[in-house]
Amino acid sequence: MGFFFPMVWYRHDDLKEMLDSNKDSLKLEAMKRIVAMIARGKNASDLFPAVVKNVACKNIEVKKLVYVYLVRYAEEQQDLALLSISTFQRGLKDPNQLIRASALRVLSSIRVPIIVPIMMLAIKEAASDMSPYVRKTAAHAIPKLYSLDSDQKDQLIEVIEKLLADKTTLVAGSVVMAFEEVCPERIDLIHKNYRKLCNLLIDVEEWGQVVIINMLTRYARTQFLSPNQNESLLEESAEKAFYGSEDEDAKDAKAEAASLAKRKPYVMDPDHRLLLRNTKPLLQSRNAAVVMAVAQLYFHLAPKAEVGVIAKALVRLLRSHSEVQYVVLQNVATMSIKRRGMFEPYLKSFYIRSTDPTQIKILKLEVLTNLANETNISTILREFQTYIRSMDKDFVAATIQAIGRCATNIGKVRDTCLNGLVQLLSNRDELVVAESVVVIKKLLQMQPAQHSEIIKHMAKLTDNIQVPMARASILWLIGEYCEHVPKIAPDVLRKMAKSFTNEEDIVKLQVINLAAKLYLTNSKQSKLLTQYVLNLAKYDQNYDIRDRARFIRQLIVPTEKSGALNKYAKKLFLAQKPAPILESSFKDRDHFQLGSLSHLLNTKAVGYQELPDWPDEAPDPSVRNVEVPEWTKCTSREKRKEKVEKPFYSDSEGESGPTESADSGEDLVTQKGMGQGPPRWGMGQEASRSPIPPWHPPEWVGSPHRSLGPSQLLSPAFGAVRTYELLHRMAGEGLSVEYCFSRRPFPGDPHMVAVQIQISNNTDAEVKSLRVSEPKPLSGMRIQEFPEIERLAPGDTVSVVMGIDFCDSTQAANFQLCTHTRHFYVSIQPPVGELMAPVFMSENEFKKEQGKLMGMSEITEKVTLPEKCRSDHAIVQQVTSAANVGRVPCGADNEYRFAAKTVTSGSLVLITLERREGAAAQLIVNSEKMVIGTMLVKDIVQALAQ
Amino acid sequence: MCFQQKMIHSLFLINCSGDIFLEKHWKSVVSQSVCDYFFEAQEKAIDVENVPPVISTPHHYLISIYRDKIFFVSVIQTEVPPLFVIEFLHRVADTFQDYFGECSETAIKDNVVIVYELLEEMLDNGFPLATESNILKELIKPPTILRSVVNSITGSSNVGDTLPTGQLSNIPWRRAGVKYTNNEAYFDVVEEIDAIIDKSGSTVFAEIQGVIDSCIKLSGMPDLSLSFMNPRLLDDVSFHPCIRFKRWESERVLSFIPPDGNFRLISYRVSSQNLVAIPVYVKHMISFKENSSSGRFDVTIGPKQNMGKTVEGVVMTVHMPKAVLNMNLTATQGSYTFDPVTKVLTWDVGKITPQKLPNLKGIVNLQSGAPKPEENPSLNIQFKIQQLAISGLKVNRLDMYGEKYKPFKGVKYITKAGKFQVRT
């Protein structure tokens, strides 16, 4: 020993010398030896000072190995580790993006609490780096910092929010990972990025795809309605009726009827559809984890009719490594209970080969049993017959259990199964016999009367079979049905009494049980035997058995004290017992998110995020709308579609729909005054990708001033209600339709905007049954049609009112206008000003409300008032013509205030116009609906300029 | 303050005799003693195949795979999709295979520094970072005999001094600046027949699984499209990420910018409606006599529906029942071995000629006194047929865009037995 230690020291001295030398080759040699030590789990921490000196070494491999060492030991040698920090800080400023990234990576991996502030700063800076690779590294660093100091959570969330808005595929997976670790509860951060994530998904790297898909599954469960809600409606209402107290019943019924009416025409939210559509191709990923992630997404989110597509992909995974098979089969087992039909075509893919590992065999058996039904049961049973002869005894036992389950579930084959199992009773292998006995016992319980032969047969087995569980089962059967085998039962008891002392505990308990039952039914033959058994049990070593014997004696043997209970003994012991239900151990496992560790273990794993239930009512879908003027949307939607068509390599895909959100996200940040990141439309990353078509700035960037959409329609004629054309005379073949916003509340539904429609018949013929049909509203939008106009004489004009709930968005409502001969596709697009209704309030109230809507909800714009628009009258006229708002009385004479509420959600919209000297004025709009605010500002500015 | 973290915490490599020969930690260090739970499960499982891939311990979860006689045991602290970890571990094993030619304990021990460098790049804070072979090879050069000699003399390194631009591009699977003097593209269409044949020789279950493995050595940034004569045959396909999905959906053409080197382009299954032609048949007579310590064994293999191609590389393996002590057989062709410990009979037949069918016949010696085995063993058959894709799949043409040179193109077909089992 004394000799050995100096040796070790000597070797380390040798390494130190090498590390201190000037030659890189020696250093490298030393570092390699040190890393080999670490790899073998040997302690190399005493070399720390010598190693850390080389952190700035020029040789890349030496440097990398030093990093490996540093990350491994920094936690133990915090003070010394600090020496290396400045090197990394320098690296963070390097012009090469890879060096910046690698510096951040190592810096954030050093688990030394003192450097938390430095890490925080570095992460923040990297999050706005030009290079997406550095931003990705920043995303990776977030969980590292969080695990070191959870107090940084709030600041980190800000960084996550910023990175979520990033539009590159490189960053997406990593930042969602960070999101899941730091703040999975902040689902609100996802809204604005939802569509972008869906669209980028196919081009994110595989590992990121898994994380994003799992997160989006949870998100969708909180934001959309169940696509299968109609089928569960009946159950639900039954439940409600049950719980509803009487006086509330009437009210409940009404509400229910309303909700039924409202729910019946379930229309899937387009965003919900988007997710399903964009994940589907990933079922063809080569990565099993991605396939599984999509499969669970479909299982949890798709309409019943569409879930089937995942079966094929999952079956494909069964060709993969056995570990993959193991996990996939566990999930298939759970799925096959709820959605049996989808795996039925693949029944044969679950057939078992003798070379499968036992754990795989048993899982396949589980799936086969779940898939069994009346039509395929004979095939399955034939297959099971080959399995029973397997050499793998655990597998045989499981097969017998499976047969039992098939027999209970499918009445038709119960007798066949039972006969098969009885044959197994003469099997040479005791385990097989024992397992069969246990299963037969369960089956017999269902219809004992017809099977006294089988019971007799089993009674004979007590002589040979030794497995305790099987013996106990036989005894229980004979006791329970002793009246069917009156001659044999006492004889069995006699034999068991003889061997009582040598039996296992569970067998002893059943012997007592048998004795008691026989005593009650056939006391003449068994009285003495029972006494004998009870006496033996009284002195047994096991106190359970002693207790049981004492208890039973009191119950069955009439004494003076026992009294009333005794009379009921027979009822107690020989009551009808319900047959056991043999069900899958995978039943109800789907309350865990499929594919998760928790599902596999069937217990909640640490850090598991519960899969929420569908909401009863869908939350506001407009939260996912991105903050650009809405009217660019239609075009950008089409554009997006086109881009999706163009497959893969599509970072550029991010530029259509997705970028909107990316950009607006940044806008938010800057408004809050925290991000000073350099503009991201940088050349750096995009230009470097040669095979990709050069990146074009999105078209809409230049466009906000291109057309102001509906606002140009606003009449210069003050106050007059402007009419819009719905159907031109030519297009309508003589029928012309105009509409206007009457600015009156729509009768019947306060959340709808009233649209007055004027229809003129310019043809020579009568137009019959004029009506609205097939409204195809976007998510959440509702249309209340006008009553059908039966006939419209030539030259006549009729005016009707319809109600539309635009959901506080300026997206068009599309529907068809039908006559008895023709259909016309038309759409109504509201100017933003028509989406609100005036509110009257005092100046004080106004100021109070305005105070609540500061910061991001406030939009300010400088206005120059033209000559003719400087009078009070003109200003008020122009504003009220641009928007349906009410004037708020105002103390100061150079200020104008207006207030309104949006029609659908009732959010306040407050407008303030402050006149400065001359033509200058300032317009302020406060509203929590930022989209509406932004658009309204533009509309008003436009109106004032005229 | 101890915050739980997701994804992979640590990795232990364990050989069959239970030695932990490598450990790597991505976060704080987890003691080797956590592996005791694994050893416990391993003991319970009797054979290596039955070790559960996921084990729950009081403070961690262990997710493991078994590859090439090595257990890759990863330590997890919180909820994570198990397949995510399993798939990643297999990717690690694939990478070792790719780098060292084999994924064995010796290879890993000999290259421990490269292994460590690879693991460092593949996982950051337990989350996969770079798993594409093309990127890794830019970062860390695979060892070659020549280089290791040169390195030891000059002290130059394995670590690439070029920066891995692939990681930054959005075709991360291809490295930039590829140059070859001979530009070649080879595709191997490999089909495997999975089948279960029952006692009477009828097919219980059969399907064809195929892959197209590619070896592409093309300069620059070639954009390839591969089309088939009969693409409708492909029922279910999984793709390498390089393939443009929409193009396949709309035109049934494989369009892609390939990675450099060897990779699997697609895996597919042939639609199950098509009846699968089984190229061989097996006649068998295996019986054990009651109350005597012997049995008979007689197996003949013959060709069937082989489309004029020769069936070769035929090997039969049988797991005989435990009671079998030894076998006394004669083979008319090839050679057989019987391992009395594992009870595995292997018969290496070779090529089948229809004129003279190979036959293996003789006596089985049973343990005296032991009961007659209940079950006859299943026969596992392997075979190969060159220049044939049993499904009939045919490559139509390969076009290259984006580069000017004329590449050399080649397609090879081969059919093999997959999980091909005959019940007796």
Short mmCIF file of C-alpha atoms in Angstrom, two decimals, chain A residues 87-388:
data_model
loop_
_atom_site.label_atom_id
_atom_site.label_comp_id
_atom_site.label_asym_id
_atom_site.label_seq_id
_atom_site.Cartn_x
_atom_site.Cartn_y
_atom_site.Cartn_z
CA THR A 87 -11.84 33.33 -21.18
CA PHE A 88 -15.44 32.52 -21.92
CA GLN A 89 -16.53 36.08 -21.52
CA ARG A 90 -14.03 36.98 -24.18
CA GLY A 91 -15.34 34.13 -26.32
CA LEU A 92 -18.84 35.53 -26.10
CA LYS A 93 -17.67 38.58 -28.01
CA ASP A 94 -15.86 36.68 -30.74
CA PRO A 95 -16.85 37.55 -34.31
CA ASN A 96 -17.23 33.85 -35.13
CA GLN A 97 -20.67 32.59 -34.24
CA LEU A 98 -19.48 29.07 -33.48
CA ILE A 99 -17.01 30.35 -30.94
CA ARG A 100 -19.64 32.57 -29.34
CA ALA A 101 -21.94 29.58 -29.13
CA SER A 102 -19.37 27.26 -27.71
CA ALA A 103 -18.31 29.83 -25.10
CA LEU A 104 -21.90 30.22 -23.98
CA ARG A 105 -22.38 26.50 -23.92
CA VAL A 106 -19.47 25.85 -21.61
CA LEU A 107 -20.08 28.92 -19.48
CA SER A 108 -23.66 27.88 -18.85
CA SER A 109 -22.61 24.32 -18.07
CA ILE A 110 -20.38 25.36 -15.20
CA ARG A 111 -22.54 24.86 -12.17
CA VAL A 112 -21.12 27.61 -9.97
CA PRO A 113 -23.81 29.77 -8.37
CA ILE A 114 -21.57 32.85 -8.15
CA ILE A 115 -21.63 33.31 -11.90
CA VAL A 116 -25.41 33.33 -12.19
CA PRO A 117 -25.53 37.06 -13.01
CA ILE A 118 -22.85 36.63 -15.66
CA MET A 119 -24.75 33.74 -17.19
CA MET A 120 -27.97 35.71 -17.15
CA LEU A 121 -26.33 38.58 -18.98
CA ALA A 122 -24.73 36.26 -21.49
CA ILE A 123 -28.01 34.48 -22.19
CA LYS A 124 -29.86 37.74 -22.68
CA GLU A 125 -27.25 38.97 -25.09
CA ALA A 126 -27.10 35.71 -26.99
CA ALA A 127 -30.89 35.66 -27.29
CA SER A 128 -30.66 38.67 -29.55
CA ASP A 129 -27.57 37.51 -31.41
CA MET A 130 -27.56 37.72 -35.17
CA SER A 131 -26.77 34.05 -35.53
CA PRO A 132 -29.61 31.61 -35.04
CA TYR A 133 -27.08 29.06 -33.87
CA VAL A 134 -26.07 31.29 -30.98
CA ARG A 135 -29.73 31.92 -30.19
CA LYS A 136 -30.27 28.17 -30.12
CA THR A 137 -27.41 27.85 -27.68
CA ALA A 138 -29.02 30.56 -25.58
CA ALA A 139 -32.22 28.52 -25.49
CA HIS A 140 -30.22 25.50 -24.33
CA ALA A 141 -28.60 27.56 -21.62
CA ILE A 142 -31.92 28.64 -20.10
CA PRO A 143 -32.76 25.39 -18.33
CA LYS A 144 -29.19 25.15 -17.11
CA LEU A 145 -29.39 28.51 -15.42
CA TYR A 146 -32.84 27.75 -14.10
CA SER A 147 -31.64 24.59 -12.41
CA LEU A 148 -28.82 26.55 -10.82
CA ASP A 149 -30.97 29.36 -9.53
CA SER A 150 -34.71 29.15 -9.82
CA ASP A 151 -35.07 32.75 -8.62
CA GLN A 152 -34.15 33.84 -12.12
CA LYS A 153 -37.41 32.44 -13.42
CA ASP A 154 -39.08 35.74 -14.25
CA GLN A 155 -36.14 37.06 -16.17
CA LEU A 156 -35.74 33.77 -17.97
CA ILE A 157 -39.38 33.79 -18.98
CA GLU A 158 -38.77 37.12 -20.67
CA VAL A 159 -35.95 35.56 -22.67
CA ILE A 160 -38.10 32.56 -23.52
CA GLU A 161 -40.87 34.83 -24.69
CA LYS A 162 -38.46 36.58 -26.93
CA LEU A 163 -36.98 33.40 -28.35
CA LEU A 164 -40.41 31.87 -28.88
CA ALA A 165 -41.00 34.65 -31.34
CA ASP A 166 -37.95 33.55 -33.29
CA LYS A 167 -38.81 32.32 -36.72
CA THR A 168 -35.95 29.95 -37.46
CA THR A 169 -36.34 26.21 -37.26
CA LEU A 170 -33.01 25.93 -35.55
CA VAL A 171 -34.25 27.75 -32.47
CA ALA A 172 -37.81 26.45 -32.26
CA GLY A 173 -37.19 23.04 -30.73
CA SER A 174 -34.68 24.26 -28.19
CA VAL A 175 -36.76 27.14 -26.94
CA VAL A 176 -39.84 24.98 -26.54
CA MET A 177 -37.68 22.62 -24.54
CA ALA A 178 -36.68 25.54 -22.32
CA PHE A 179 -40.31 26.58 -22.06
CA GLU A 180 -41.30 23.09 -20.95
CA GLU A 181 -38.67 23.06 -18.25
CA VAL A 182 -39.02 26.55 -16.91
CA CYS A 183 -42.62 27.64 -17.34
CA PRO A 184 -44.86 24.97 -18.84
CA GLU A 185 -47.79 26.62 -17.07
CA ARG A 186 -47.44 29.84 -19.10
CA ILE A 187 -49.55 28.54 -21.95
CA ASP A 188 -50.39 32.14 -22.84
CA LEU A 189 -46.88 32.60 -24.25
CA ILE A 190 -47.71 30.09 -26.94
CA HIS A 191 -50.81 31.78 -28.38
CA LYS A 192 -49.02 34.19 -30.64
CA ASN A 193 -46.52 31.59 -31.76
CA TYR A 194 -48.91 28.74 -32.22
CA ARG A 195 -49.42 29.00 -35.95
CA LYS A 196 -45.78 29.61 -36.57
CA LEU A 197 -44.80 26.53 -34.60
CA CYS A 198 -47.31 24.44 -36.53
CA ASN A 199 -45.92 25.67 -39.81
CA LEU A 200 -42.27 25.32 -38.92
CA LEU A 201 -42.71 21.90 -37.40
CA ILE A 202 -41.85 19.78 -40.39
CA ASP A 203 -38.46 21.41 -40.76
CA VAL A 204 -37.43 21.42 -37.13
CA GLU A 205 -34.83 18.78 -36.26
CA GLU A 206 -36.25 15.48 -35.04
CA TRP A 207 -35.68 15.94 -31.33
CA GLY A 208 -37.23 19.36 -31.33
CA GLN A 209 -40.26 17.97 -33.15
CA VAL A 210 -40.96 15.58 -30.30
CA VAL A 211 -40.85 18.31 -27.70
CA ILE A 212 -42.97 20.71 -29.73
CA ILE A 213 -45.59 18.09 -30.58
CA ASN A 214 -45.96 17.07 -26.97
CA MET A 215 -46.32 20.67 -25.87
CA LEU A 216 -48.83 21.47 -28.59
CA THR A 217 -50.90 18.47 -27.55
CA ARG A 218 -51.29 20.01 -24.12
CA TYR A 219 -51.92 23.42 -25.61
CA ALA A 220 -54.66 22.15 -27.90
CA ARG A 221 -56.38 20.47 -25.00
CA THR A 222 -56.75 23.82 -23.29
CA GLN A 223 -57.74 25.89 -26.31
CA PHE A 224 -60.01 23.85 -28.54
CA LEU A 225 -63.22 21.95 -28.12
CA SER A 226 -63.34 18.20 -28.15
CA PRO A 227 -63.91 17.03 -31.71
CA ASN A 228 -65.78 14.06 -30.28
CA GLN A 229 -67.98 16.08 -27.96
CA ASN A 230 -71.24 15.16 -29.62
CA GLU A 231 -70.92 11.54 -28.72
CA SER A 232 -70.29 12.27 -25.08
CA LEU A 233 -73.10 14.78 -24.84
CA LEU A 234 -75.70 12.30 -23.81
CA GLU A 235 -73.73 10.96 -20.91
CA GLU A 236 -72.96 14.41 -19.77
CA SER A 237 -76.50 15.64 -19.69
CA ALA A 238 -77.57 12.52 -17.84
CA GLU A 239 -74.99 13.30 -15.23
CA LYS A 240 -76.07 16.87 -14.94
CA ALA A 241 -79.67 15.89 -14.40
CA PHE A 242 -78.56 13.63 -11.67
CA TYR A 243 -76.69 16.26 -9.75
CA GLY A 244 -78.95 19.20 -10.43
CA SER A 245 -81.01 20.18 -7.42
CA GLU A 246 -84.71 20.47 -8.00
CA ASP A 247 -85.27 24.18 -8.06
CA GLU A 248 -82.40 24.60 -10.46
CA ASP A 249 -83.66 21.97 -12.78
CA ALA A 250 -85.72 24.24 -14.92
CA LYS A 251 -82.90 26.69 -15.28
CA ASP A 252 -80.46 23.90 -15.99
CA ALA A 253 -82.64 22.42 -18.62
CA LYS A 254 -82.85 25.72 -20.34
CA ALA A 255 -79.14 26.28 -20.21
CA GLU A 256 -78.59 22.81 -21.43
CA ALA A 257 -80.91 23.22 -24.32
CA ALA A 258 -79.09 26.36 -25.17
CA SER A 259 -75.73 24.71 -24.94
CA LEU A 260 -76.99 21.80 -26.99
CA ALA A 261 -78.23 24.11 -29.63
CA LYS A 262 -75.01 25.99 -29.57
CA ARG A 263 -72.81 22.95 -29.66
CA LYS A 264 -74.51 20.76 -32.15
CA PRO A 265 -72.94 22.09 -35.26
CA TYR A 266 -69.42 21.48 -34.10
CA VAL A 267 -66.97 23.21 -36.33
CA MET A 268 -63.35 22.51 -35.76
CA ASP A 269 -61.26 25.54 -35.05
CA PRO A 270 -59.04 26.11 -38.11
CA ASP A 271 -56.05 26.21 -35.79
CA HIS A 272 -56.95 22.81 -34.46
CA ARG A 273 -57.12 21.53 -38.01
CA LEU A 274 -53.82 23.18 -38.82
CA LEU A 275 -52.11 21.21 -36.08
CA LEU A 276 -53.57 17.91 -37.21
CA ARG A 277 -52.71 18.61 -40.82
CA ASN A 278 -49.15 19.68 -40.20
CA THR A 279 -48.24 16.83 -37.90
CA LYS A 280 -49.58 14.06 -40.08
CA PRO A 281 -46.62 13.83 -42.48
CA LEU A 282 -44.37 13.25 -39.50
CA LEU A 283 -45.93 9.84 -39.04
CA GLN A 284 -43.48 8.94 -41.76
CA SER A 285 -40.46 10.09 -39.85
CA ARG A 286 -37.64 7.60 -39.47
CA ASN A 287 -37.46 8.55 -35.80
CA ALA A 288 -39.65 6.36 -33.62
CA ALA A 289 -40.01 9.06 -30.99
CA VAL A 290 -41.44 11.49 -33.55
CA VAL A 291 -43.89 8.89 -34.85
CA MET A 292 -45.01 8.11 -31.32
CA ALA A 293 -45.43 11.81 -30.54
CA VAL A 294 -47.69 12.31 -33.56
CA ALA A 295 -49.58 9.14 -32.73
CA GLN A 296 -50.37 10.35 -29.23
CA LEU A 297 -51.32 13.75 -30.59
CA TYR A 298 -53.83 12.15 -32.92
CA PHE A 299 -55.09 9.85 -30.21
CA HIS A 300 -55.71 12.74 -27.84
CA LEU A 301 -56.82 15.41 -30.30
CA ALA A 302 -58.21 14.05 -33.54
CA PRO A 303 -61.84 13.29 -34.33
CA LYS A 304 -62.55 9.61 -33.88
CA ALA A 305 -62.81 9.00 -37.58
CA GLU A 306 -59.30 10.29 -38.24
CA VAL A 307 -57.35 8.53 -35.51
CA GLY A 308 -56.99 5.41 -37.65
CA VAL A 309 -54.09 6.82 -39.67
CA ILE A 310 -51.68 6.28 -36.82
CA ALA A 311 -52.15 2.51 -36.67
CA LYS A 312 -50.09 1.85 -39.77
CA ALA A 313 -47.18 3.90 -38.53
CA LEU A 314 -47.22 2.30 -35.10
CA VAL A 315 -47.30 -1.16 -36.60
CA ARG A 316 -44.28 -0.18 -38.67
CA LEU A 317 -42.37 0.56 -35.47
CA LEU A 318 -42.82 -3.05 -34.43
CA ARG A 319 -40.03 -3.89 -36.87
CA SER A 320 -37.63 -1.75 -34.91
CA HIS A 321 -35.35 -2.55 -31.95
CA SER A 322 -36.91 -4.57 -29.17
CA GLU A 323 -36.84 -1.60 -26.76
CA VAL A 324 -38.83 0.42 -29.27
CA GLN A 325 -41.26 -2.46 -29.67
CA TYR A 326 -41.66 -2.65 -25.93
CA VAL A 327 -42.66 0.98 -25.59
CA VAL A 328 -44.85 1.03 -28.70
CA LEU A 329 -46.71 -2.12 -27.66
CA GLN A 330 -47.44 -0.62 -24.26
CA ASN A 331 -49.06 2.31 -25.99
CA VAL A 332 -50.87 0.19 -28.54
CA ALA A 333 -52.25 -1.88 -25.68
CA THR A 334 -53.79 1.23 -24.16
CA MET A 335 -55.08 2.54 -27.47
CA SER A 336 -56.55 -0.78 -28.54
CA ILE A 337 -58.96 -0.72 -25.62
CA LYS A 338 -60.56 2.58 -26.64
CA ARG A 339 -60.17 2.29 -30.40
CA ARG A 340 -60.13 -1.37 -31.21
CA GLY A 341 -61.21 -0.93 -34.78
CA MET A 342 -58.10 0.89 -35.81
CA PHE A 343 -55.72 -1.99 -35.12
CA GLU A 344 -57.97 -4.80 -36.28
CA PRO A 345 -56.63 -4.82 -39.86
CA TYR A 346 -53.16 -5.35 -38.41
CA LEU A 347 -54.12 -8.25 -36.17
CA LYS A 348 -51.55 -10.56 -37.68
CA SER A 349 -48.73 -8.13 -37.11
CA PHE A 350 -49.14 -8.88 -33.41
CA TYR A 351 -48.72 -12.63 -33.84
CA ILE A 352 -45.99 -13.98 -31.67
CA ARG A 353 -42.77 -15.62 -32.76
CA SER A 354 -40.92 -18.05 -30.58
CA THR A 355 -37.88 -15.80 -30.84
CA ASP A 356 -39.57 -12.73 -29.34
CA PRO A 357 -38.39 -11.85 -25.82
CA THR A 358 -40.91 -12.82 -23.16
CA GLN A 359 -41.78 -9.25 -22.27
CA ILE A 360 -42.65 -8.56 -25.90
CA LYS A 361 -44.67 -11.75 -26.15
CA ILE A 362 -46.76 -10.81 -23.16
CA LEU A 363 -47.47 -7.35 -24.51
CA LYS A 364 -48.46 -8.72 -27.91
CA LEU A 365 -50.76 -11.12 -26.15
CA GLU A 366 -52.36 -8.22 -24.36
CA VAL A 367 -52.97 -6.46 -27.66
CA LEU A 368 -54.36 -9.61 -29.31
CA THR A 369 -56.75 -10.07 -26.40
CA ASN A 370 -57.91 -6.48 -26.66
CA LEU A 371 -58.53 -6.92 -30.36
CA ALA A 372 -60.56 -10.10 -29.99
CA ASN A 373 -64.17 -9.86 -31.06
CA GLU A 374 -66.85 -12.20 -32.32
CA THR A 375 -65.54 -12.30 -35.85
CA ASN A 376 -61.87 -12.86 -35.25
CA ILE A 377 -61.98 -14.87 -32.05
CA SER A 378 -61.69 -18.24 -33.74
CA THR A 379 -58.50 -17.17 -35.52
CA ILE A 380 -57.12 -15.78 -32.31
CA LEU A 381 -57.94 -18.89 -30.32
CA ARG A 382 -56.28 -21.06 -32.95
CA GLU A 383 -53.20 -18.88 -32.62
CA PHE A 384 -53.38 -19.13 -28.82
CA GLN A 385 -53.37 -22.90 -29.11
CA THR A 386 -49.91 -22.83 -30.63
CA TYR A 387 -48.74 -20.49 -27.90
CA ILE A 388 -49.84 -22.86 -25.17
#
